[in-house]
Amino acid sequence: MNTARAEVPAKLNLTLDITGREGAFHTIDSLVCSVDLGDRVVAKKRKDGLVRVTMRGMGSESLAPEETNAYKAARHFVGAFKTAGADITVYRNIPAGAGLGSSSADAAGVLKALAKLYEIEDEAALKALADGLGSDTGYMLAGGFARLTGRGEKIERLNVSQTLHFLLIAPRSGVSSGACYQKFDELGTKGSSRTGEAAEAVCRGNFGQLVLSLGNDLYPAAKALNGDVEQAMREALSFSPSAACMTGSGSAVFALFPERELCEWAKSRYRGKFRTYVLRGVPAQENKITLRSPYSL
């Protein structure tokens, strides 16, 4: 095999509870799910040990490749498994700075593509590499519905049969995760404990209880840092969804509806300035990711 491909979906935080601190990091308890919007990675073997990364899509062409998580993931992989290098192209479709896990998805996609390319099947070693690249990168290796604890590296996979439908509203302006957690501390916001109830609800298919359990402790901090977050939330609520919530540290907000048709209806009537996507939750390892990209591979 001389070329390998991997696709990694974006994630939504259906809940995000801040539970404490672990050294310099905050600890969380979060219910997450993958959605059918993802980044694609293509890796081609090299005969030497060099790694070259090209970014395409969503304005990523302006990024210095050596400073991306995709490049760092490739260098760590080559160093850990003593393989040759690769020419890697990342086709980015996930908005960056939106709380959707864009850079983590890229890193996970690189690890998955290189593992295919060089026939590496050591999942524990790949997870360890992923954890060193970002708190939720290990989760991104498989995705799906999960409960994340610790710094996000502790993963409890969840068996969920119901399909969830979302209208995502994504401002073009982002929120720095580091700044958002710092603002959370400055505001003295009290952490919540909603995730256990939400996880039980989604596993049992109890949509009504899930709706009551959604929430994100970082929302007050994010909207204080970026007014677009609050505007996106107002716009989401204007469609009277079952629930609305911010994902990650923002800036994207999603509206949860019981049916896809209602998401389509809301999108068709949206008159704001932000990007909108109709998405559905997808289980782990599902390959049917809708890639909204001008690139055909």
GROMACS .gro file of C-alpha atoms in nm:
model
  297
    1MET     CA    1   0.000   0.000   0.000
    2ASN     CA    2   0.145   0.334  -0.107
    3THR     CA    3  -0.155   0.558  -0.029
    4ALA     CA    4  -0.399   0.553   0.262
    5ARG     CA    5  -0.702   0.765   0.347
    6ALA     CA    6  -0.886   0.838   0.669
    7GLU     CA    7  -1.194   1.042   0.753
    8VAL     CA    8  -1.262   1.179   1.099
    9PRO     CA    9  -1.591   1.344   1.194
   10ALA     CA   10  -1.646   1.657   1.398
   11LYS     CA   11  -1.784   1.622   1.750
   12LEU     CA   12  -2.052   1.799   1.949
   13ASN     CA   13  -2.044   1.834   2.326
   14LEU     CA   14  -2.403   1.766   2.429
   15THR     CA   15  -2.293   1.842   2.784
   16LEU     CA   16  -1.974   1.988   2.927
   17ASP     CA   17  -1.939   1.992   3.306
   18ILE     CA   18  -1.626   2.138   3.466
   19THR     CA   19  -1.548   1.907   3.758
   20GLY     CA   20  -1.220   2.043   3.896
   21ARG     CA   21  -0.851   2.071   3.812
   22GLU     CA   22  -0.569   1.829   3.744
   23GLY     CA   23  -0.246   2.024   3.766
   24ALA     CA   24  -0.259   2.298   3.504
   25PHE     CA   25  -0.565   2.147   3.336
   26HIS     CA   26  -0.936   2.154   3.413
   27THR     CA   27  -1.114   1.823   3.444
   28ILE     CA   28  -1.442   1.764   3.268
   29ASP     CA   29  -1.737   1.529   3.243
   30SER     CA   30  -1.884   1.552   2.894
   31LEU     CA   31  -2.129   1.367   2.674
   32VAL     CA   32  -2.007   1.387   2.315
   33CYS     CA   33  -2.116   1.255   1.978
   34SER     CA   34  -1.976   1.252   1.628
   35VAL     CA   35  -2.168   1.419   1.346
   36ASP     CA   36  -2.170   1.365   0.970
   37LEU     CA   37  -1.926   1.643   0.887
   38GLY     CA   38  -1.559   1.555   0.878
   39ASP     CA   39  -1.204   1.616   0.765
   40ARG     CA   40  -1.026   1.385   0.522
   41VAL     CA   41  -0.659   1.290   0.533
   42VAL     CA   42  -0.461   1.136   0.245
   43ALA     CA   43  -0.112   1.001   0.319
   44LYS     CA   44   0.142   0.877   0.062
   45LYS     CA   45   0.458   0.687   0.151
   46ARG     CA   46   0.801   0.841   0.122
   47LYS     CA   47   1.128   0.652   0.107
   48ASP     CA   48   1.296   0.889   0.352
   49GLY     CA   49   1.187   0.995   0.700
   50LEU     CA   50   1.054   1.336   0.603
   51VAL     CA   51   0.699   1.451   0.671
   52ARG     CA   52   0.532   1.707   0.450
   53VAL     CA   53   0.183   1.836   0.522
   54THR     CA   54  -0.044   2.036   0.292
   55MET     CA   55  -0.360   2.192   0.431
   56ARG     CA   56  -0.659   2.263   0.208
   57GLY     CA   57  -1.003   2.405   0.282
   58MET     CA   58  -1.169   2.630   0.541
   59GLY     CA   59  -0.889   2.887   0.512
   60SER     CA   60  -0.627   2.641   0.636
   61GLU     CA   61  -0.397   2.717   0.343
   62SER     CA   62  -0.265   3.015   0.539
   63LEU     CA   63  -0.152   2.799   0.831
   64ALA     CA   64   0.215   2.711   0.871
   65PRO     CA   65   0.203   2.331   0.820
   66GLU     CA   66   0.478   2.266   1.078
   67GLU     CA   67   0.265   2.433   1.345
   68THR     CA   68  -0.045   2.220   1.288
   69ASN     CA   69  -0.155   1.921   1.494
   70ALA     CA   70  -0.155   1.720   1.172
   71TYR     CA   71   0.220   1.771   1.130
   72LYS     CA   72   0.289   1.704   1.498
   73ALA     CA   73   0.088   1.382   1.479
   74ALA     CA   74   0.287   1.264   1.179
   75ARG     CA   75   0.623   1.341   1.339
   76HIS     CA   76   0.522   1.162   1.660
   77PHE     CA   77   0.401   0.861   1.461
   78VAL     CA   78   0.724   0.830   1.261
   79GLY     CA   79   0.930   0.868   1.576
   80ALA     CA   80   0.730   0.617   1.777
   81PHE     CA   81   0.702   0.342   1.515
   82LYS     CA   82   1.033   0.406   1.330
   83THR     CA   83   0.863   0.417   0.989
   84ALA     CA   84   0.951   0.615   0.680
   85GLY     CA   85   0.784   0.950   0.630
   86ALA     CA   86   0.483   1.057   0.427
   87ASP     CA   87   0.336   1.330   0.211
   88ILE     CA   88   0.010   1.420   0.379
   89THR     CA   89  -0.279   1.630   0.256
   90VAL     CA   90  -0.552   1.737   0.498
   91TYR     CA   91  -0.883   1.837   0.340
   92ARG     CA   92  -1.047   2.041   0.611
   93ASN     CA   93  -1.425   2.074   0.620
   94ILE     CA   94  -1.473   2.127   0.995
   95PRO     CA   95  -1.478   2.495   1.095
   96ALA     CA   96  -1.181   2.581   1.318
   97GLY     CA   97  -1.215   2.760   1.651
   98ALA     CA   98  -1.577   2.648   1.681
   99GLY     CA   99  -1.559   2.378   1.950
  100LEU     CA  100  -1.601   2.101   1.692
  101GLY     CA  101  -1.260   1.940   1.737
  102SER     CA  102  -1.110   2.043   1.404
  103SER     CA  103  -0.739   2.023   1.492
  104SER     CA  104  -0.796   1.708   1.698
  105ALA     CA  105  -0.975   1.550   1.404
  106ASP     CA  106  -0.680   1.632   1.179
  107ALA     CA  107  -0.434   1.476   1.423
  108ALA     CA  108  -0.648   1.164   1.464
  109GLY     CA  109  -0.693   1.141   1.088
  110VAL     CA  110  -0.318   1.152   1.032
  111LEU     CA  111  -0.260   0.880   1.292
  112LYS     CA  112  -0.529   0.661   1.136
  113ALA     CA  113  -0.404   0.714   0.781
  114LEU     CA  114  -0.041   0.643   0.875
  115ALA     CA  115  -0.143   0.336   1.073
  116LYS     CA  116  -0.313   0.201   0.759
  117LEU     CA  117  -0.018   0.301   0.542
  118TYR     CA  118   0.241   0.126   0.758
  119GLU     CA  119   0.015  -0.153   0.889
  120ILE     CA  120   0.037  -0.052   1.255
  121GLU     CA  121  -0.230  -0.225   1.464
  122ASP     CA  122  -0.119  -0.127   1.816
  123GLU     CA  123  -0.432   0.062   1.925
  124ALA     CA  124  -0.298   0.131   2.274
  125ALA     CA  125   0.015   0.295   2.132
  126LEU     CA  126  -0.192   0.502   1.890
  127LYS     CA  127  -0.420   0.614   2.175
  128ALA     CA  128  -0.114   0.717   2.379
  129LEU     CA  129   0.017   0.923   2.087
  130ALA     CA  130  -0.325   1.081   2.041
  131ASP     CA  131  -0.353   1.172   2.410
  132GLY     CA  132  -0.021   1.353   2.385
  133LEU     CA  133  -0.155   1.570   2.102
  134GLY     CA  134  -0.477   1.690   2.264
  135SER     CA  135  -0.725   1.597   2.532
  136ASP     CA  136  -0.995   1.477   2.291
  137THR     CA  137  -0.771   1.341   2.013
  138GLY     CA  138  -0.786   0.989   2.155
  139TYR     CA  139  -1.166   1.002   2.140
  140MET     CA  140  -1.147   1.119   1.779
  141LEU     CA  141  -0.971   0.798   1.672
  142ALA     CA  142  -1.305   0.615   1.685
  143GLY     CA  143  -1.560   0.887   1.761
  144GLY     CA  144  -1.924   0.800   1.815
  145PHE     CA  145  -2.121   0.858   2.135
  146ALA     CA  146  -1.906   0.863   2.448
  147ARG     CA  147  -1.868   1.004   2.795
  148LEU     CA  148  -1.534   1.181   2.842
  149THR     CA  149  -1.383   1.242   3.185
  150GLY     CA  150  -1.048   1.351   3.328
  151ARG     CA  151  -0.900   1.599   3.081
  152GLY     CA  152  -1.107   1.433   2.810
  153GLU     CA  153  -0.870   1.141   2.762
  154LYS     CA  154  -1.078   0.893   2.966
  155ILE     CA  155  -1.339   0.747   2.733
  156GLU     CA  156  -1.652   0.547   2.809
  157ARG     CA  157  -1.806   0.436   2.480
  158LEU     CA  158  -2.186   0.443   2.475
  159ASN     CA  159  -2.424   0.222   2.280
  160VAL     CA  160  -2.681   0.459   2.132
  161SER     CA  161  -2.943   0.353   1.881
  162GLN     CA  162  -3.148   0.671   1.840
  163THR     CA  163  -3.057   0.928   1.576
  164LEU     CA  164  -3.016   1.288   1.688
  165HIS     CA  165  -3.067   1.579   1.449
  166PHE     CA  166  -2.900   1.917   1.478
  167LEU     CA  167  -2.890   2.257   1.314
  168LEU     CA  168  -2.538   2.387   1.371
  169ILE     CA  169  -2.479   2.762   1.366
  170ALA     CA  170  -2.107   2.840   1.334
  171PRO     CA  171  -1.973   3.197   1.352
  172ARG     CA  172  -1.659   3.264   1.150
  173SER     CA  173  -1.495   3.415   1.458
  174GLY     CA  174  -1.358   3.159   1.700
  175VAL     CA  175  -1.292   3.124   2.072
  176SER     CA  176  -0.956   3.022   2.216
  177SER     CA  177  -0.999   2.720   2.442
  178GLY     CA  178  -0.726   2.839   2.676
  179ALA     CA  179  -0.877   3.186   2.705
  180CYS     CA  180  -1.221   3.037   2.761
  181TYR     CA  181  -1.110   2.820   3.054
  182GLN     CA  182  -0.924   3.117   3.201
  183LYS     CA  183  -1.236   3.332   3.174
  184PHE     CA  184  -1.436   3.051   3.338
  185ASP     CA  185  -1.203   3.076   3.638
  186GLU     CA  186  -1.222   3.456   3.642
  187LEU     CA  187  -1.603   3.450   3.641
  188GLY     CA  188  -1.609   3.204   3.930
  189THR     CA  189  -1.866   2.995   3.750
  190LYS     CA  190  -1.980   2.690   3.943
  191GLY     CA  191  -1.942   2.356   3.765
  192SER     CA  192  -2.247   2.137   3.694
  193SER     CA  193  -2.317   1.764   3.716
  194ARG     CA  194  -2.562   1.698   3.433
  195THR     CA  195  -2.361   1.454   3.221
  196GLY     CA  196  -2.452   1.132   3.403
  197GLU     CA  197  -2.822   1.197   3.357
  198ALA     CA  198  -2.771   1.293   2.993
  199ALA     CA  199  -2.568   0.980   2.919
  200GLU     CA  200  -2.835   0.759   3.075
  201ALA     CA  201  -3.105   0.937   2.877
  202VAL     CA  202  -2.931   0.898   2.540
  203CYS     CA  203  -2.856   0.530   2.602
  204ARG     CA  204  -3.219   0.461   2.690
  205GLY     CA  205  -3.348   0.663   2.398
  206ASN     CA  206  -3.526   0.903   2.634
  207PHE     CA  207  -3.528   1.215   2.414
  208GLY     CA  208  -3.731   1.421   2.660
  209GLN     CA  209  -3.488   1.362   2.944
  210LEU     CA  210  -3.189   1.426   2.720
  211VAL     CA  211  -3.333   1.763   2.622
  212LEU     CA  212  -3.355   1.863   2.988
  213SER     CA  213  -2.996   1.756   3.056
  214LEU     CA  214  -2.806   1.948   2.787
  215GLY     CA  215  -2.575   2.232   2.892
  216ASN     CA  216  -2.223   2.369   2.881
  217ASP     CA  217  -2.043   2.527   3.178
  218LEU     CA  218  -1.817   2.723   2.942
  219TYR     CA  219  -2.099   2.914   2.775
  220PRO     CA  220  -2.090   3.222   3.006
  221ALA     CA  221  -1.713   3.250   2.954
  222ALA     CA  222  -1.733   3.202   2.577
  223LYS     CA  223  -2.003   3.463   2.526
  224ALA     CA  224  -1.807   3.707   2.742
  225LEU     CA  225  -1.510   3.661   2.508
  226ASN     CA  226  -1.701   3.664   2.181
  227GLY     CA  227  -2.036   3.829   2.125
  228ASP     CA  228  -2.101   3.608   1.822
  229VAL     CA  229  -2.154   3.314   2.058
  230GLU     CA  230  -2.451   3.480   2.227
  231GLN     CA  231  -2.585   3.593   1.889
  232ALA     CA  232  -2.566   3.237   1.756
  233MET     CA  233  -2.749   3.112   2.064
  234ARG     CA  234  -3.026   3.370   2.019
  235GLU     CA  235  -3.062   3.266   1.657
  236ALA     CA  236  -3.075   2.897   1.747
  237LEU     CA  237  -3.344   2.956   2.010
  238SER     CA  238  -3.548   3.165   1.766
  239PHE     CA  239  -3.651   2.843   1.589
  240SER     CA  240  -3.795   2.697   1.913
  241PRO     CA  241  -3.585   2.379   1.907
  242SER     CA  242  -3.615   2.105   2.168
  243ALA     CA  243  -3.290   2.240   2.313
  244ALA     CA  244  -2.991   2.455   2.217
  245CYS     CA  245  -2.636   2.438   2.347
  246MET     CA  246  -2.283   2.553   2.270
  247THR     CA  247  -2.026   2.288   2.180
  248GLY     CA  248  -1.679   2.276   2.336
  249SER     CA  249  -1.545   2.619   2.418
  250GLY     CA  250  -1.740   2.770   2.127
  251SER     CA  251  -1.802   2.949   1.908
  252ALA     CA  252  -2.052   2.713   1.742
  253VAL     CA  253  -2.400   2.654   1.882
  254PHE     CA  254  -2.639   2.374   1.789
  255ALA     CA  255  -3.015   2.344   1.802
  256LEU     CA  256  -3.150   1.994   1.869
  257PHE     CA  257  -3.471   1.889   1.693
  258PRO     CA  258  -3.665   1.561   1.705
  259GLU     CA  259  -3.667   1.531   1.324
  260ARG     CA  260  -3.434   1.618   1.039
  261GLU     CA  261  -3.716   1.790   0.853
  262LEU     CA  262  -3.737   2.049   1.129
  263CYS     CA  263  -3.363   2.113   1.098
  264GLU     CA  264  -3.405   2.163   0.724
  265TRP     CA  265  -3.698   2.396   0.789
  266ALA     CA  266  -3.494   2.606   1.032
  267LYS     CA  267  -3.197   2.623   0.794
  268SER     CA  268  -3.420   2.734   0.507
  269ARG     CA  269  -3.549   3.023   0.718
  270TYR     CA  270  -3.217   3.129   0.864
  271ARG     CA  271  -3.134   3.488   0.773
  272GLY     CA  272  -2.829   3.545   0.990
  273LYS     CA  273  -2.465   3.591   0.885
  274PHE     CA  274  -2.320   3.267   1.025
  275ARG     CA  275  -2.260   2.932   0.856
  276THR     CA  276  -2.529   2.670   0.908
  277TYR     CA  277  -2.521   2.291   0.874
  278VAL     CA  278  -2.789   2.024   0.912
  279LEU     CA  279  -2.619   1.733   1.089
  280ARG     CA  280  -2.698   1.400   1.249
  281GLY     CA  281  -2.520   1.209   1.522
  282VAL     CA  282  -2.324   0.908   1.395
  283PRO     CA  283  -2.198   0.600   1.581
  284ALA     CA  284  -1.833   0.505   1.617
  285GLN     CA  285  -1.646   0.399   1.303
  286GLU     CA  286  -1.929   0.488   1.066
  287ASN     CA  287  -1.778   0.587   0.734
  288LYS     CA  288  -2.078   0.769   0.590
  289ILE     CA  289  -1.949   1.116   0.668
  290THR     CA  290  -2.091   1.397   0.458
  291LEU     CA  291  -1.786   1.587   0.340
  292ARG     CA  292  -1.887   1.933   0.227
  293SER     CA  293  -1.576   1.996   0.021
  294PRO     CA  294  -1.487   2.119  -0.329
  295TYR     CA  295  -1.229   1.843  -0.352
  296SER     CA  296  -1.299   1.513  -0.526
  297LEU     CA  297  -1.065   1.225  -0.441
   0.00000   0.00000   0.00000
